[in-house]
Short mmCIF file of C-alpha atoms and ligand atoms in Angstrom, two decimals:
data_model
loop_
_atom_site.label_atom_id
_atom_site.label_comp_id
_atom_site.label_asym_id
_atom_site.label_seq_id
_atom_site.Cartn_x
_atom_site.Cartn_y
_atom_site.Cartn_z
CA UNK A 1 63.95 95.50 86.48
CA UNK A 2 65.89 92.45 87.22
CA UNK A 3 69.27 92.90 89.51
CA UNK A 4 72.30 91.94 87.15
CA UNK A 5 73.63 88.28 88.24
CA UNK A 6 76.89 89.86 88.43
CA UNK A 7 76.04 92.15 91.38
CA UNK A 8 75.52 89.16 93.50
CA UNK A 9 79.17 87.76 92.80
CA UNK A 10 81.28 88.79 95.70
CA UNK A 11 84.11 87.96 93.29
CA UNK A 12 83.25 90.04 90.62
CA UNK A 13 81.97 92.65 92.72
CA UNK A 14 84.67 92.90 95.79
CA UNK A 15 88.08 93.48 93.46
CA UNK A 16 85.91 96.38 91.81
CA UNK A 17 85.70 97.73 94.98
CA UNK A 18 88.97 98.24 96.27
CA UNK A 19 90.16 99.79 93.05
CA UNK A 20 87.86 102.55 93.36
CA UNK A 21 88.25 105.61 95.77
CA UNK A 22 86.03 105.61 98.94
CA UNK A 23 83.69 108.38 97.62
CA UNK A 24 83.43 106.65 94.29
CA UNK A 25 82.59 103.59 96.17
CA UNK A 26 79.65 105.15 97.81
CA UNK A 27 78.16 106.96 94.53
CA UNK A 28 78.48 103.25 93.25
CA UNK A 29 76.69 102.24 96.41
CA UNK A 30 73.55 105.14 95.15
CA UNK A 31 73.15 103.36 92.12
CA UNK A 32 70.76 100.32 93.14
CA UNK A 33 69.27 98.31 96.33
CA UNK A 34 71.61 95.05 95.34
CA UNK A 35 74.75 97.15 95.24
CA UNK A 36 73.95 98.92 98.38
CA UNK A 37 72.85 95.43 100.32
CA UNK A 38 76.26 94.05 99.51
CA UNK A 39 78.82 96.29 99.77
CA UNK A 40 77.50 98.84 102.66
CA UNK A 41 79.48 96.58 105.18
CA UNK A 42 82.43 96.76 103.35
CA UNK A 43 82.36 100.19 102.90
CA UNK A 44 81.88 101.09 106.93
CA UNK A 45 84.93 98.54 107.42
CA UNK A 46 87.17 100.96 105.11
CA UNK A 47 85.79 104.61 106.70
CA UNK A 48 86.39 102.69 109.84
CA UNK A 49 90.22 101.50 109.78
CA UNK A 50 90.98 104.18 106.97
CA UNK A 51 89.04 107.16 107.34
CA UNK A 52 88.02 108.23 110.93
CA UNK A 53 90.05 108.51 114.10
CA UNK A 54 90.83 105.14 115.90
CA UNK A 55 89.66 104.39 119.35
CA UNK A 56 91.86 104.17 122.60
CA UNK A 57 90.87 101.10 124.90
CA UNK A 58 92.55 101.01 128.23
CA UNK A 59 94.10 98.17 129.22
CA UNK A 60 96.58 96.53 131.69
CA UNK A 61 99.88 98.76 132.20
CA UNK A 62 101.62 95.69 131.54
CA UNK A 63 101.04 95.02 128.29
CA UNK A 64 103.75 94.71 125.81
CA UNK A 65 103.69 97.11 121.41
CA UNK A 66 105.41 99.78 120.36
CA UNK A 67 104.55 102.63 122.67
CA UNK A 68 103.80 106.35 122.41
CA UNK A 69 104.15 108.42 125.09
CA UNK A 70 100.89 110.61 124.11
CA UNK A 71 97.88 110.27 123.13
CA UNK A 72 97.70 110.52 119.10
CA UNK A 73 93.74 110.98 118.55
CA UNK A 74 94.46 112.19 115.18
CA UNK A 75 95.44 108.79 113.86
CA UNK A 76 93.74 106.36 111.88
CA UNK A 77 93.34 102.58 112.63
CA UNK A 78 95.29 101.48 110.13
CA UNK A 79 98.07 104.31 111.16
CA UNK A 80 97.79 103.63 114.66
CA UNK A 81 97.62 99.71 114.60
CA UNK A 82 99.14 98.16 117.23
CA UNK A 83 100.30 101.42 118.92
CA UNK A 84 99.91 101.42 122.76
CA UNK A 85 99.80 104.87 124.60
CA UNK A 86 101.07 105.81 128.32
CA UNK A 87 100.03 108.06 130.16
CA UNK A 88 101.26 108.94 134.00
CA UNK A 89 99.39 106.14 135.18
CA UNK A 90 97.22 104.72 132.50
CA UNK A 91 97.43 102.59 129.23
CA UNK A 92 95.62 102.68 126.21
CA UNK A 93 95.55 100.54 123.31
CA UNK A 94 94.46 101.33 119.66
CA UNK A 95 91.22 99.84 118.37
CA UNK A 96 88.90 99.94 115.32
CA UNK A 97 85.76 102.20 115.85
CA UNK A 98 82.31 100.62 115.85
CA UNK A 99 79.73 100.54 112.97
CA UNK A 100 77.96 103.26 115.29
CA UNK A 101 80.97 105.69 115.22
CA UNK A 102 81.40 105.46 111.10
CA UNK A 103 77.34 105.89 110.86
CA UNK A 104 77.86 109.11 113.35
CA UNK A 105 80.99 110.25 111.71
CA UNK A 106 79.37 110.08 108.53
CA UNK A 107 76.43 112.34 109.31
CA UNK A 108 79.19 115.19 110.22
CA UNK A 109 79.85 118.07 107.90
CA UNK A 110 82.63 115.82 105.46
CA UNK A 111 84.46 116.53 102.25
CA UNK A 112 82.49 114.57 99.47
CA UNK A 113 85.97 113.35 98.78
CA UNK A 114 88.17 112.14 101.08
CA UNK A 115 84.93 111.74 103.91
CA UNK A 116 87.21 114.23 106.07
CA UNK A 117 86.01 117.06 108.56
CA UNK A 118 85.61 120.28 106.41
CA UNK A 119 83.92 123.49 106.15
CA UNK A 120 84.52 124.33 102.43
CA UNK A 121 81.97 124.42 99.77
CA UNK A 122 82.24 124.43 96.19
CA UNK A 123 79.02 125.30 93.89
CA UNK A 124 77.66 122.50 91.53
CA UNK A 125 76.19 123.10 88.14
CA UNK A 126 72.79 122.44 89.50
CA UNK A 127 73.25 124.55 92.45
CA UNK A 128 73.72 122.53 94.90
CA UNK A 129 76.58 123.53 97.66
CA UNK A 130 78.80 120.44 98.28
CA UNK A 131 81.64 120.42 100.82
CA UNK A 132 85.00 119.86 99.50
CA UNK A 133 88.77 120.35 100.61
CA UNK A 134 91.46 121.70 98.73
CA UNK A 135 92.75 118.37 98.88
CA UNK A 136 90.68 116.88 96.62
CA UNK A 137 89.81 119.88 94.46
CA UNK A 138 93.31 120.11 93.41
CA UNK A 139 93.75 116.28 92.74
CA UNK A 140 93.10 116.17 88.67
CA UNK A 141 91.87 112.67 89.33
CA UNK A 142 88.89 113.50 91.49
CA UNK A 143 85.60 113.57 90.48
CA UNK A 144 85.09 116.79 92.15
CA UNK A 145 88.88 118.23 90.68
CA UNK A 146 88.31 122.14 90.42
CA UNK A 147 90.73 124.09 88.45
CA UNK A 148 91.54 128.02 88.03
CA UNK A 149 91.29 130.35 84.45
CA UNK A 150 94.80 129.85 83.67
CA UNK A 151 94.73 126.39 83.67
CA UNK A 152 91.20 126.61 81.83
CA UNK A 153 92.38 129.09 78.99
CA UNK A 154 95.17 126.57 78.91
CA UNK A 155 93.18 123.51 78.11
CA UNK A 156 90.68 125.67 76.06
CA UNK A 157 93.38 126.99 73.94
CA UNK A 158 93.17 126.04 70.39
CA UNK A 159 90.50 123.47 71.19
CA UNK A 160 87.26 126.55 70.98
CA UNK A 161 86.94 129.45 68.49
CA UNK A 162 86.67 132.01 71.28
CA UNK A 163 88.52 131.09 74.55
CA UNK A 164 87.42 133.77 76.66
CA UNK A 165 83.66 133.55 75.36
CA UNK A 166 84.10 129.64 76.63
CA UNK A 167 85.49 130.88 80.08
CA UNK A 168 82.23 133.29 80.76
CA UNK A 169 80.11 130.09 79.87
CA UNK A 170 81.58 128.29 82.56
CA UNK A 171 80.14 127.52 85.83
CA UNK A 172 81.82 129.07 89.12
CA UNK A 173 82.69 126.54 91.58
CA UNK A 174 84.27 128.70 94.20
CA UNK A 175 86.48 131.76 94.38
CA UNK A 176 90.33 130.12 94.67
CA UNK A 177 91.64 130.51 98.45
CA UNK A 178 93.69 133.89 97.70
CA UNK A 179 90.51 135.28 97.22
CA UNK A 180 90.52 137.16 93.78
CA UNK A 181 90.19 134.70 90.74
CA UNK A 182 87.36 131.90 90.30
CA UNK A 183 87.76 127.99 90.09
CA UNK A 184 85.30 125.92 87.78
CA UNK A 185 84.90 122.25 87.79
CA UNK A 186 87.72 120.45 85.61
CA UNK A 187 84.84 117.91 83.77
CA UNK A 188 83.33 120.85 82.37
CA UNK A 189 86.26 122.68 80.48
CA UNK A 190 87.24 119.05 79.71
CA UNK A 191 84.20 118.72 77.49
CA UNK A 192 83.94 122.06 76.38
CA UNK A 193 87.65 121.25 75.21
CA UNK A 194 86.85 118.29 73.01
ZN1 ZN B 1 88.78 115.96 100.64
#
């Protein structure tokens, strides 16, 4: 099969890009050779300055930015642009991590979200454990949004002949973080709701 001419057009292809959430971006990535040829780069530039912590270069005490007295390893680039950090003796500057450091960081345990550090998994239909924060579960615009029975029998109301027949049917993602009642994945009571 032929690649699309439109996949070669930077600007068709590039404004397409920033609309759509990073982990979006990388299931478009999955979808064929062109795709992932042209926008990998892009997409380590964005996990680099948005997603991962920044870097801390030292440089010369006398250097001149708006200063933090410690260390803030938590940042991002694009939070910590610009910053400069003292120590006692030493000074560091912020800078963007290497193509290296996203490829590492991306091989860590991550939300399939937000590309975060996290140890949560939710259950696909297929099986499959994915990780995913609460974060993202709870945001109804994710692909991977999760929600609990009441807000199922909710959207199931008047929508199925037998609400609680249509609850048992679905799958379970993951028991909600109280521990007791079960979440299922939103796109599936959506369509049993049509
Ligand atoms: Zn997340």
């Amino acid at each position: 099969m032929t690649t699309p001419q439109w996949m070669h057009d930077d600007a068709v292809l590039q404004p397409l890009i920033d609309h759509m959430k990073i982990a979006d971006a990388f299931r478009f990535r999955r979808t064929c050779r062109a795709v992932h040829d042209r926008i990998t780069d892009t997409l380590y530039e964005t996990v680099a300055r948005d997603v991962v912590r920044c870097r801390w270069k030292r440089v010369s005490n006398n250097i001149t930015g708006s200063v933090r007295q410690a260390r803030t390893s938590a940042m991002t680039y694009s939070e910590a642009k610009d910053t400069i950090v003292r120590s006692e003796t030493r000074t560091y500057k912020s800078c963007v991590p290497s193509r290296d450091d996203v490829i590492q960081s991306l091989q860590r345990k991550l939300c399939r979200e937000c590309l975060r550090p996290c140890n949560i998994f939710a259950v696909c239909v297929s099986g499959r454990h994915v990780v995913l924060c609460p974060t993202c579960w709870d945001d109804e615009t994710s692909y991977s949004s999760l929600c609990d029975r009441i807000t199922a029998r909710k959207q199931l109301k008047g929508r199925v002949k037998n609400v609680e027949r249509a609850i048992r049917s679905l799958h379970v993602a993951k028991r909600s973080r109280s521990g007791g009642s079960f979440l299922y994945w939103r796109y599936q009571v959506l369509s049993l709701a049509k």
